[in-house]
Amino acid sequence: MKKSFLKLTTIVSTFLFVGCNDSYKEKPEYVAALTVEEKIEKGKNLVNVIGCNDCHSPKIMTEKGPIPDPNKLLSGHDANEQLPKYNAESVKGYVLFNMNNTAAVGPWGTSFAANLTPDDTGIGTWSEEQFLKAMKQGKYKGLDGSRQLLPPMPWQSYSQMADEDVKAIFAYLKSLNPVKNIVPQSVPPMQ
């Protein structure tokens, strides 16, 4: 009876330790390494779940409504799209989005969704470290000393993602077809 109780106590203690000690999940020896293909697939799923196409892809109209343009997937605000004029006084307290959802006007000025494709006009020259810095610290182009990413980019929420998830997103983005598209610079607010 004592041996059985001792075994049961040992088993329960082990389960309690493992179940209550979350730090074991972060150690690399407990995480199976993903193949490149699995990492890209994970990144693709994350991009879809967190809605990157909502703002970073120009749209085309279908019978089901607007969908991301497959030829311009994640290429950011189309450099050829001219935004209409607006009356700054009449939109105070509001945020305006263009029809593609790739440009936003608010108290910060006008911001444009970045080109996330592996073209040199997008993230083609970026390192994984730059991408992590952009997503986790909100640094423009992932560079120290640069400005913060502007709204509506929700980098503050994405900063809570595990580094491995951000790296998977980067791997997926680097696997896309490159799209040459020089996104306009942000515009300061109207005075």
mmCIF file with all atom_site columns, C-alpha atoms in Angstrom, residues 26 31 34 38-47 50 52 128 131-132 135-136 158-173:
data_model
loop_
_atom_site.group_PDB
_atom_site.id
_atom_site.type_symbol
_atom_site.label_atom_id
_atom_site.label_alt_id
_atom_site.label_comp_id
_atom_site.label_asym_id
_atom_site.label_entity_id
_atom_site.label_seq_id
_atom_site.pdbx_PDB_ins_code
_atom_site.Cartn_x
_atom_site.Cartn_y
_atom_site.Cartn_z
_atom_site.occupancy
_atom_site.B_iso_or_equiv
_atom_site.pdbx_formal_charge
_atom_site.auth_seq_id
_atom_site.auth_comp_id
_atom_site.auth_asym_id
_atom_site.auth_atom_id
_atom_site.pdbx_PDB_model_num
ATOM 1  C CA . GLU A 1 26  ? 9.493  28.038 -23.928 1.00 0.00 ? 26  GLU A CA 1
ATOM 2  C CA . VAL A 1 31  ? 9.573  22.356 -29.086 1.00 0.00 ? 31  VAL A CA 1
ATOM 3  C CA . LEU A 1 34  ? 9.423  22.920 -38.003 1.00 0.00 ? 34  LEU A CA 1
ATOM 4  C CA . GLU A 1 38  ? 5.739  23.804 -42.149 1.00 0.00 ? 38  GLU A CA 1
ATOM 5  C CA . LYS A 1 39  ? 7.038  27.193 -41.011 1.00 0.00 ? 39  LYS A CA 1
ATOM 6  C CA . ILE A 1 40  ? 5.769  28.845 -44.221 1.00 0.00 ? 40  ILE A CA 1
ATOM 7  C CA . GLU A 1 41  ? 2.374  27.141 -43.861 1.00 0.00 ? 41  GLU A CA 1
ATOM 8  C CA . LYS A 1 42  ? 2.146  28.256 -40.229 1.00 0.00 ? 42  LYS A CA 1
ATOM 9  C CA . GLY A 1 43  ? 3.002  31.805 -41.331 1.00 0.00 ? 43  GLY A CA 1
ATOM 10 C CA . LYS A 1 44  ? 0.355  31.705 -44.051 1.00 0.00 ? 44  LYS A CA 1
ATOM 11 C CA . ASN A 1 45  ? -2.266 30.610 -41.523 1.00 0.00 ? 45  ASN A CA 1
ATOM 12 C CA . LEU A 1 46  ? -1.249 33.357 -39.089 1.00 0.00 ? 46  LEU A CA 1
ATOM 13 C CA . VAL A 1 47  ? -1.365 36.021 -41.841 1.00 0.00 ? 47  VAL A CA 1
ATOM 14 C CA . ILE A 1 50  ? -4.671 38.160 -38.016 1.00 0.00 ? 50  ILE A CA 1
ATOM 15 C CA . CYS A 1 52  ? -2.902 41.156 -42.875 1.00 0.00 ? 52  CYS A CA 1
ATOM 16 C CA . GLU A 1 128 ? 14.344 38.525 -39.781 1.00 0.00 ? 128 GLU A CA 1
ATOM 17 C CA . PHE A 1 131 ? 10.837 42.190 -39.064 1.00 0.00 ? 131 PHE A CA 1
ATOM 18 C CA . LEU A 1 132 ? 10.799 41.175 -35.394 1.00 0.00 ? 132 LEU A CA 1
ATOM 19 C CA . MET A 1 135 ? 6.263  43.721 -35.244 1.00 0.00 ? 135 MET A CA 1
ATOM 20 C CA . LYS A 1 136 ? 7.350  43.629 -31.598 1.00 0.00 ? 136 LYS A CA 1
ATOM 21 C CA . TYR A 1 158 ? 1.147  41.765 -32.503 1.00 0.00 ? 158 TYR A CA 1
ATOM 22 C CA . SER A 1 159 ? 3.982  42.481 -30.066 1.00 0.00 ? 159 SER A CA 1
ATOM 23 C CA . GLN A 1 160 ? 2.359  39.911 -27.787 1.00 0.00 ? 160 GLN A CA 1
ATOM 24 C CA . MET A 1 161 ? 2.926  37.126 -30.337 1.00 0.00 ? 161 MET A CA 1
ATOM 25 C CA . ALA A 1 162 ? 5.625  34.540 -29.719 1.00 0.00 ? 162 ALA A CA 1
ATOM 26 C CA . ASP A 1 163 ? 8.838  35.237 -31.629 1.00 0.00 ? 163 ASP A CA 1
ATOM 27 C CA . GLU A 1 164 ? 8.461  31.892 -33.417 1.00 0.00 ? 164 GLU A CA 1
ATOM 28 C CA . ASP A 1 165 ? 5.057  32.977 -34.764 1.00 0.00 ? 165 ASP A CA 1
ATOM 29 C CA . VAL A 1 166 ? 6.471  36.285 -36.034 1.00 0.00 ? 166 VAL A CA 1
ATOM 30 C CA . LYS A 1 167 ? 9.355  34.382 -37.652 1.00 0.00 ? 167 LYS A CA 1
ATOM 31 C CA . ALA A 1 168 ? 6.840  32.043 -39.340 1.00 0.00 ? 168 ALA A CA 1
ATOM 32 C CA . ILE A 1 169 ? 4.982  35.064 -40.741 1.00 0.00 ? 169 ILE A CA 1
ATOM 33 C CA . PHE A 1 170 ? 8.266  36.435 -42.060 1.00 0.00 ? 170 PHE A CA 1
ATOM 34 C CA . ALA A 1 171 ? 9.098  33.084 -43.711 1.00 0.00 ? 171 ALA A CA 1
ATOM 35 C CA . TYR A 1 172 ? 5.684  33.082 -45.416 1.00 0.00 ? 172 TYR A CA 1
ATOM 36 C CA . LEU A 1 173 ? 6.028  36.680 -46.607 1.00 0.00 ? 173 LEU A CA 1
#
